[in-house]
mmCIF file of C-alpha atoms in Angstrom:
data_model
loop_
_atom_site.group_PDB
_atom_site.id
_atom_site.type_symbol
_atom_site.label_atom_id
_atom_site.label_comp_id
_atom_site.label_asym_id
_atom_site.label_seq_id
_atom_site.Cartn_x
_atom_site.Cartn_y
_atom_site.Cartn_z
ATOM 1 C CA MET F 1 -30.223 132.149 37.532
ATOM 2 C CA LYS F 2 -26.684 131.297 36.384
ATOM 3 C CA GLN F 3 -27.279 127.642 37.191
ATOM 4 C CA LEU F 4 -30.571 127.651 35.273
ATOM 5 C CA ILE F 5 -28.921 129.190 32.195
ATOM 6 C CA SER F 6 -26.063 126.689 32.386
ATOM 7 C CA ASP F 7 -28.402 123.712 32.826
ATOM 8 C CA VAL F 8 -30.719 124.836 30.016
ATOM 9 C CA ARG F 9 -27.721 125.253 27.705
ATOM 10 C CA THR F 10 -26.529 121.752 28.556
ATOM 11 C CA MET F 11 -29.943 120.171 27.961
ATOM 12 C CA SER F 12 -30.454 122.133 24.742
ATOM 13 C CA LEU F 13 -27.060 121.101 23.379
ATOM 14 C CA ARG F 14 -27.851 117.487 24.234
ATOM 15 C CA ARG F 15 -31.049 117.615 22.198
ATOM 16 C CA LEU F 16 -29.398 119.523 19.337
ATOM 17 C CA LYS F 17 -26.625 116.931 19.076
ATOM 18 C CA ILE F 18 -29.221 114.148 18.957
ATOM 19 C CA SER F 19 -31.098 115.969 16.174
ATOM 20 C CA ILE F 20 -27.904 116.519 14.185
ATOM 21 C CA ARG F 21 -27.081 112.821 14.426
ATOM 22 C CA ASN F 22 -30.628 111.970 13.298
ATOM 23 C CA LEU F 23 -31.194 114.240 10.309
ATOM 24 C CA ASP F 24 -34.377 112.327 9.500
ATOM 25 C CA THR F 25 -36.057 114.447 12.199
ATOM 26 C CA ILE F 26 -35.553 117.464 9.945
ATOM 27 C CA LEU F 27 -36.236 115.582 6.709
ATOM 28 C CA THR F 28 -39.602 114.287 7.933
ATOM 29 C CA SER F 29 -40.592 117.831 8.880
ATOM 30 C CA VAL F 30 -39.645 119.145 5.437
ATOM 31 C CA VAL F 31 -40.640 116.374 3.017
ATOM 32 C CA THR F 32 -44.391 116.197 3.676
ATOM 33 C CA PRO F 33 -45.083 119.968 3.523
ATOM 34 C CA SER F 34 -42.823 120.271 0.461
ATOM 35 C CA LEU F 35 -44.638 117.485 -1.372
ATOM 36 C CA MET F 36 -48.005 119.006 -0.467
ATOM 37 C CA MET F 37 -46.870 122.400 -1.768
ATOM 38 C CA ILE F 38 -45.643 120.890 -5.044
ATOM 39 C CA LEU F 39 -48.880 118.900 -5.367
ATOM 40 C CA PHE F 40 -51.098 121.917 -4.770
ATOM 41 C CA VAL F 41 -49.075 124.231 -7.022
ATOM 42 C CA TYR F 42 -48.400 121.969 -10.012
ATOM 43 C CA VAL F 43 -51.310 119.506 -9.911
ATOM 44 C CA LEU F 44 -54.181 121.507 -8.446
ATOM 45 C CA GLY F 45 -52.895 125.054 -8.845
ATOM 46 C CA GLY F 46 -54.161 125.416 -12.386
ATOM 47 C CA SER F 47 -57.766 125.020 -11.265
ATOM 48 C CA MET F 48 -57.362 127.223 -8.187
ATOM 49 C CA HIS F 49 -58.033 130.924 -8.716
ATOM 50 C CA VAL F 50 -57.092 133.405 -6.012
ATOM 51 C CA GLU F 51 -57.885 137.052 -6.544
ATOM 52 C CA GLY F 52 -54.880 139.348 -6.513
ATOM 53 C CA MET F 53 -52.035 136.810 -6.248
ATOM 54 C CA SER F 54 -50.669 133.537 -7.574
ATOM 55 C CA TYR F 55 -51.763 130.342 -5.870
ATOM 56 C CA VAL F 56 -48.264 129.523 -4.621
ATOM 57 C CA ASN F 57 -48.111 132.903 -2.867
ATOM 58 C CA TYR F 58 -51.496 132.150 -1.332
ATOM 59 C CA ILE F 59 -50.646 128.738 0.155
ATOM 60 C CA VAL F 60 -47.105 129.319 1.494
ATOM 61 C CA PRO F 61 -48.285 130.580 4.929
ATOM 62 C CA GLY F 62 -50.406 127.440 5.353
ATOM 63 C CA ILE F 63 -47.470 125.258 4.290
ATOM 64 C CA LEU F 64 -45.244 126.956 6.888
ATOM 65 C CA ILE F 65 -47.806 126.275 9.607
ATOM 66 C CA GLN F 66 -48.019 122.643 8.504
ATOM 67 C CA CYS F 67 -44.215 122.370 8.540
ATOM 68 C CA ILE F 68 -44.015 123.648 12.122
ATOM 69 C CA GLY F 69 -46.734 121.170 13.077
ATOM 70 C CA GLN F 70 -44.618 118.337 11.660
ATOM 71 C CA CYS F 71 -41.693 119.541 13.787
ATOM 72 C CA GLY F 72 -43.976 119.327 16.801
ATOM 73 C CA SER F 73 -44.468 115.620 16.193
ATOM 74 C CA ASN F 74 -40.734 115.024 16.578
ATOM 75 C CA THR F 75 -40.701 117.009 19.823
ATOM 76 C CA ALA F 76 -43.545 114.931 21.265
ATOM 77 C CA ILE F 77 -41.776 111.695 20.340
ATOM 78 C CA ALA F 78 -38.470 112.944 21.797
ATOM 79 C CA ILE F 79 -39.854 113.792 25.248
ATOM 80 C CA ASN F 80 -41.836 110.544 25.337
ATOM 81 C CA ASN F 81 -38.736 108.521 24.426
ATOM 82 C CA ASP F 82 -36.719 110.268 27.131
ATOM 83 C CA ILE F 83 -39.314 109.330 29.741
ATOM 84 C CA LYS F 84 -39.660 105.732 28.536
ATOM 85 C CA SER F 85 -35.890 105.207 28.391
ATOM 86 C CA GLY F 86 -35.435 106.430 31.957
ATOM 87 C CA ILE F 87 -32.861 109.097 31.102
ATOM 88 C CA ILE F 88 -35.034 111.853 32.567
ATOM 89 C CA HIS F 89 -35.234 109.975 35.881
ATOM 90 C CA ARG F 90 -31.438 110.015 35.985
ATOM 91 C CA PHE F 91 -31.399 113.729 35.204
ATOM 92 C CA TYR F 92 -33.922 114.261 37.991
ATOM 93 C CA THR F 93 -31.539 112.769 40.577
ATOM 94 C CA MET F 94 -28.703 115.090 39.515
ATOM 95 C CA PRO F 95 -28.048 118.532 41.066
ATOM 96 C CA ILE F 96 -29.627 120.445 38.182
ATOM 97 C CA MET F 97 -32.593 122.784 37.836
ATOM 98 C CA LYS F 98 -35.490 120.465 37.040
ATOM 99 C CA SER F 99 -37.161 123.030 34.762
ATOM 100 C CA SER F 100 -34.123 122.885 32.462
ATOM 101 C CA ILE F 101 -35.134 119.404 31.269
ATOM 102 C CA LEU F 102 -38.284 120.562 29.475
ATOM 103 C CA LEU F 103 -36.754 123.903 28.488
ATOM 104 C CA GLY F 104 -33.942 122.034 26.732
ATOM 105 C CA HIS F 105 -36.520 120.261 24.566
ATOM 106 C CA ILE F 106 -38.306 123.554 23.855
ATOM 107 C CA ILE F 107 -35.161 125.409 22.771
ATOM 108 C CA GLU F 108 -34.044 122.538 20.535
ATOM 109 C CA ALA F 109 -37.521 122.354 18.986
ATOM 110 C CA PHE F 110 -37.485 126.120 18.435
ATOM 111 C CA PHE F 111 -34.197 126.092 16.509
ATOM 112 C CA ARG F 112 -35.143 122.952 14.561
ATOM 113 C CA SER F 113 -38.423 124.582 13.528
ATOM 114 C CA ILE F 114 -36.575 127.710 12.383
ATOM 115 C CA VAL F 115 -34.223 125.625 10.228
ATOM 116 C CA THR F 116 -37.065 123.677 8.611
ATOM 117 C CA THR F 117 -39.057 126.875 8.058
ATOM 118 C CA MET F 118 -36.116 128.431 6.216
ATOM 119 C CA ILE F 119 -35.757 125.296 4.081
ATOM 120 C CA ILE F 120 -39.461 125.391 3.186
ATOM 121 C CA LEU F 121 -39.203 129.075 2.244
ATOM 122 C CA GLY F 122 -36.260 128.223 -0.013
ATOM 123 C CA ILE F 123 -38.223 125.452 -1.728
ATOM 124 C CA ALA F 124 -41.227 127.764 -2.029
ATOM 125 C CA TYR F 125 -39.060 130.347 -3.797
ATOM 126 C CA ILE F 126 -37.923 127.697 -6.267
ATOM 127 C CA VAL F 127 -41.537 126.827 -7.159
ATOM 128 C CA GLY F 128 -42.504 130.469 -7.624
ATOM 129 C CA PHE F 129 -43.112 132.117 -4.244
ATOM 130 C CA ARG F 130 -42.360 135.837 -4.516
ATOM 131 C CA PRO F 131 -42.984 137.852 -1.329
ATOM 132 C CA ASP F 132 -43.374 141.631 -1.499
ATOM 133 C CA MET F 133 -42.794 143.005 1.986
ATOM 134 C CA GLN F 134 -41.169 145.854 3.876
ATOM 135 C CA VAL F 135 -38.645 145.496 6.704
ATOM 136 C CA HIS F 136 -41.269 146.093 9.412
ATOM 137 C CA ASN F 137 -43.428 143.366 7.827
ATOM 138 C CA MET F 138 -40.516 140.953 8.133
ATOM 139 C CA LEU F 139 -40.122 141.748 11.833
ATOM 140 C CA LEU F 140 -43.828 141.140 12.440
ATOM 141 C CA ILE F 141 -43.608 137.831 10.538
ATOM 142 C CA ILE F 142 -40.631 136.703 12.631
ATOM 143 C CA LEU F 143 -42.427 137.613 15.867
ATOM 144 C CA LEU F 144 -45.633 135.797 14.907
ATOM 145 C CA LEU F 145 -43.804 132.690 13.673
ATOM 146 C CA ALA F 146 -41.683 132.639 16.849
ATOM 147 C CA MET F 147 -44.792 132.727 19.025
ATOM 148 C CA PHE F 148 -46.447 130.039 16.912
ATOM 149 C CA ILE F 149 -43.369 127.803 17.155
ATOM 150 C CA LEU F 150 -43.373 128.193 20.949
ATOM 151 C CA MET F 151 -47.073 127.350 21.039
ATOM 152 C CA ILE F 152 -46.619 124.187 18.959
ATOM 153 C CA SER F 153 -43.535 123.202 20.972
ATOM 154 C CA TRP F 154 -45.366 123.390 24.313
ATOM 155 C CA MET F 155 -48.395 121.622 22.826
ATOM 156 C CA SER F 156 -46.061 118.873 21.613
ATOM 157 C CA ILE F 157 -44.446 118.536 25.043
ATOM 158 C CA LEU F 158 -47.927 118.128 26.511
ATOM 159 C CA PHE F 159 -48.852 115.495 23.896
ATOM 160 C CA GLY F 160 -45.598 113.654 24.583
ATOM 161 C CA LEU F 161 -46.279 113.588 28.324
ATOM 162 C CA LEU F 162 -49.869 112.418 27.846
ATOM 163 C CA ALA F 163 -49.066 109.649 25.348
ATOM 164 C CA GLN F 164 -48.415 106.077 26.454
ATOM 165 C CA GLY F 165 -45.777 105.536 23.772
ATOM 166 C CA PRO F 166 -43.882 107.209 20.901
ATOM 167 C CA GLU F 167 -46.553 106.213 18.371
ATOM 168 C CA GLY F 168 -49.248 108.019 20.323
ATOM 169 C CA ALA F 169 -46.986 111.015 20.831
ATOM 170 C CA GLY F 170 -46.353 111.252 17.093
ATOM 171 C CA ALA F 171 -50.091 111.264 16.451
ATOM 172 C CA CYS F 172 -50.169 114.873 17.628
ATOM 173 C CA ALA F 173 -48.911 115.808 14.145
ATOM 174 C CA VAL F 174 -52.179 114.530 12.691
ATOM 175 C CA PHE F 175 -54.170 116.896 14.892
ATOM 176 C CA ILE F 176 -51.899 119.890 14.313
ATOM 177 C CA SER F 177 -51.323 119.299 10.597
ATOM 178 C CA ILE F 178 -54.989 118.910 9.700
ATOM 179 C CA LEU F 179 -56.007 122.328 11.047
ATOM 180 C CA PRO F 180 -54.384 124.311 8.181
ATOM 181 C CA TYR F 181 -56.601 122.371 5.738
ATOM 182 C CA LEU F 182 -59.656 123.471 7.729
ATOM 183 C CA SER F 183 -58.652 127.124 7.605
ATOM 184 C CA SER F 184 -57.875 129.745 4.978
ATOM 185 C CA GLY F 185 -54.526 128.049 4.343
ATOM 186 C CA PHE F 186 -55.373 126.528 0.952
ATOM 187 C CA VAL F 187 -58.756 127.926 -0.083
ATOM 188 C CA SER F 188 -60.789 130.961 0.847
ATOM 189 C CA VAL F 189 -63.097 130.511 3.826
ATOM 190 C CA ASP F 190 -65.920 132.016 1.732
ATOM 191 C CA SER F 191 -65.782 129.050 -0.674
ATOM 192 C CA MET F 192 -66.424 126.482 2.084
ATOM 193 C CA PRO F 193 -69.783 125.017 3.159
ATOM 194 C CA VAL F 194 -71.455 127.127 5.844
ATOM 195 C CA ALA F 195 -70.734 124.862 8.834
ATOM 196 C CA LEU F 196 -67.097 124.362 7.862
ATOM 197 C CA ALA F 197 -66.682 128.060 7.067
ATOM 198 C CA VAL F 198 -67.817 128.988 10.584
ATOM 199 C CA PHE F 199 -65.261 126.612 12.115
ATOM 200 C CA ALA F 200 -62.510 127.782 9.743
ATOM 201 C CA LYS F 201 -63.209 131.432 10.453
ATOM 202 C CA TYR F 202 -62.923 131.137 14.227
ATOM 203 C CA GLN F 203 -60.233 128.484 14.672
ATOM 204 C CA PRO F 204 -56.733 129.633 15.777
ATOM 205 C CA MET F 205 -54.902 128.910 12.517
ATOM 206 C CA THR F 206 -56.934 131.265 10.314
ATOM 207 C CA PRO F 207 -55.925 134.646 11.818
ATOM 208 C CA ILE F 208 -52.300 133.474 11.977
ATOM 209 C CA ILE F 209 -52.271 132.340 8.326
ATOM 210 C CA ASP F 210 -54.166 135.415 7.086
ATOM 211 C CA SER F 211 -51.783 137.738 8.945
ATOM 212 C CA LEU F 212 -48.713 135.969 7.558
ATOM 213 C CA ARG F 213 -50.125 136.118 4.023
ATOM 214 C CA ALA F 214 -50.894 139.839 4.252
ATOM 215 C CA LEU F 215 -47.436 140.575 5.666
ATOM 216 C CA PHE F 216 -45.604 138.436 3.099
ATOM 217 C CA MET F 217 -47.451 139.964 0.156
ATOM 218 C CA GLY F 218 -47.578 143.572 1.380
ATOM 219 C CA GLU F 219 -51.381 143.586 1.386
ATOM 220 C CA VAL F 220 -53.737 145.525 3.654
ATOM 221 C CA PHE F 221 -52.766 144.506 7.167
ATOM 222 C CA TYR F 222 -55.361 144.228 9.938
ATOM 223 C CA ILE F 223 -53.738 144.701 13.335
ATOM 224 C CA GLN F 224 -56.781 143.183 15.088
ATOM 225 C CA GLU F 225 -56.313 139.928 13.193
ATOM 226 C CA TYR F 226 -52.592 139.894 13.965
ATOM 227 C CA LEU F 227 -53.233 140.480 17.672
ATOM 228 C CA LEU F 228 -55.898 137.757 17.653
ATOM 229 C CA GLY F 229 -53.345 135.311 16.259
ATOM 230 C CA MET F 230 -50.835 136.378 18.912
ATOM 231 C CA MET F 231 -53.491 136.024 21.599
ATOM 232 C CA TRP F 232 -54.240 132.438 20.546
ATOM 233 C CA CYS F 233 -50.523 131.654 20.759
ATOM 234 C CA VAL F 234 -50.123 133.191 24.222
ATOM 235 C CA VAL F 235 -53.225 131.444 25.589
ATOM 236 C CA PHE F 236 -52.109 128.014 24.374
ATOM 237 C CA ILE F 237 -48.532 128.585 25.570
ATOM 238 C CA VAL F 238 -49.726 129.436 29.086
ATOM 239 C CA ILE F 239 -52.165 126.503 29.247
ATOM 240 C CA CYS F 240 -49.760 123.923 27.813
ATOM 241 C CA PHE F 241 -46.862 125.201 29.927
ATOM 242 C CA GLY F 242 -48.871 124.865 33.138
ATOM 243 C CA LEU F 243 -50.271 121.430 32.303
ATOM 244 C CA SER F 244 -46.859 120.183 31.153
ATOM 245 C CA GLN F 245 -45.245 121.166 34.453
ATOM 246 C CA VAL F 246 -47.921 119.336 36.449
ATOM 247 C CA LEU F 247 -47.820 116.212 34.256
ATOM 248 C CA PHE F 248 -44.023 116.135 34.208
ATOM 249 C CA LYS F 249 -43.769 116.124 38.002
ATOM 250 C CA ARG F 250 -46.540 113.534 38.274
ATOM 251 C CA LYS F 251 -44.876 111.266 35.704
ATOM 252 C CA LEU F 252 -41.625 111.260 37.644
ATOM 253 C CA GLN F 253 -43.292 110.722 41.006
ATOM 254 C CA THR F 254 -45.401 107.779 39.833
ATOM 255 C CA SER F 255 -42.698 106.067 37.745
#
């Protein structure tokens, strides 16, 4: 266990140092969601009417989800680059715990996502976001966001292992980032066409976004919806973790 902790720390620090040297990894995760938030609030916000709250308060949870999805793109590219460059093969021949290689990427992605999420919340406050929550709401928000970040991080690792190159790995952001638009992130599900409303209602992002919104704004909180969002996160974490382990070993054996 001591060796695993030491190896994971080493791999995490390696990835963190690379991210610090390449601040564009954080900028790319922040710029797009920030621009979308400004666009929706100042250009389209005047024609958007949400009952009981301002439009900026309504869309911030969806923007946060989109931001974390953008971070996932960088994680997918990073693991794919490590495999293509051969550095992971060198790590694999060293006397280290092999699981620490992927865990290092996950921990770095987790902290990078937290930093970008805090930046987005700061920008949201500047453009008018005003949460109204209790301390226990904040704890529930942190827990749900942490689980969502882990889910996106493991999904991104899986995308990075499946992709043939960095460009394909980065395409995972398109898949992840589009789902908030097809949920309750920017408009009410009830205002959508029937077929799209059915998809939006039952896709994983909707209960997560709705729970975050209710917790941020101190609204009526449905524990079933919160647990459904957590369940989606746990299911995807387990699936992506298992598939990533299998693909990672296969990649190294066949390379």
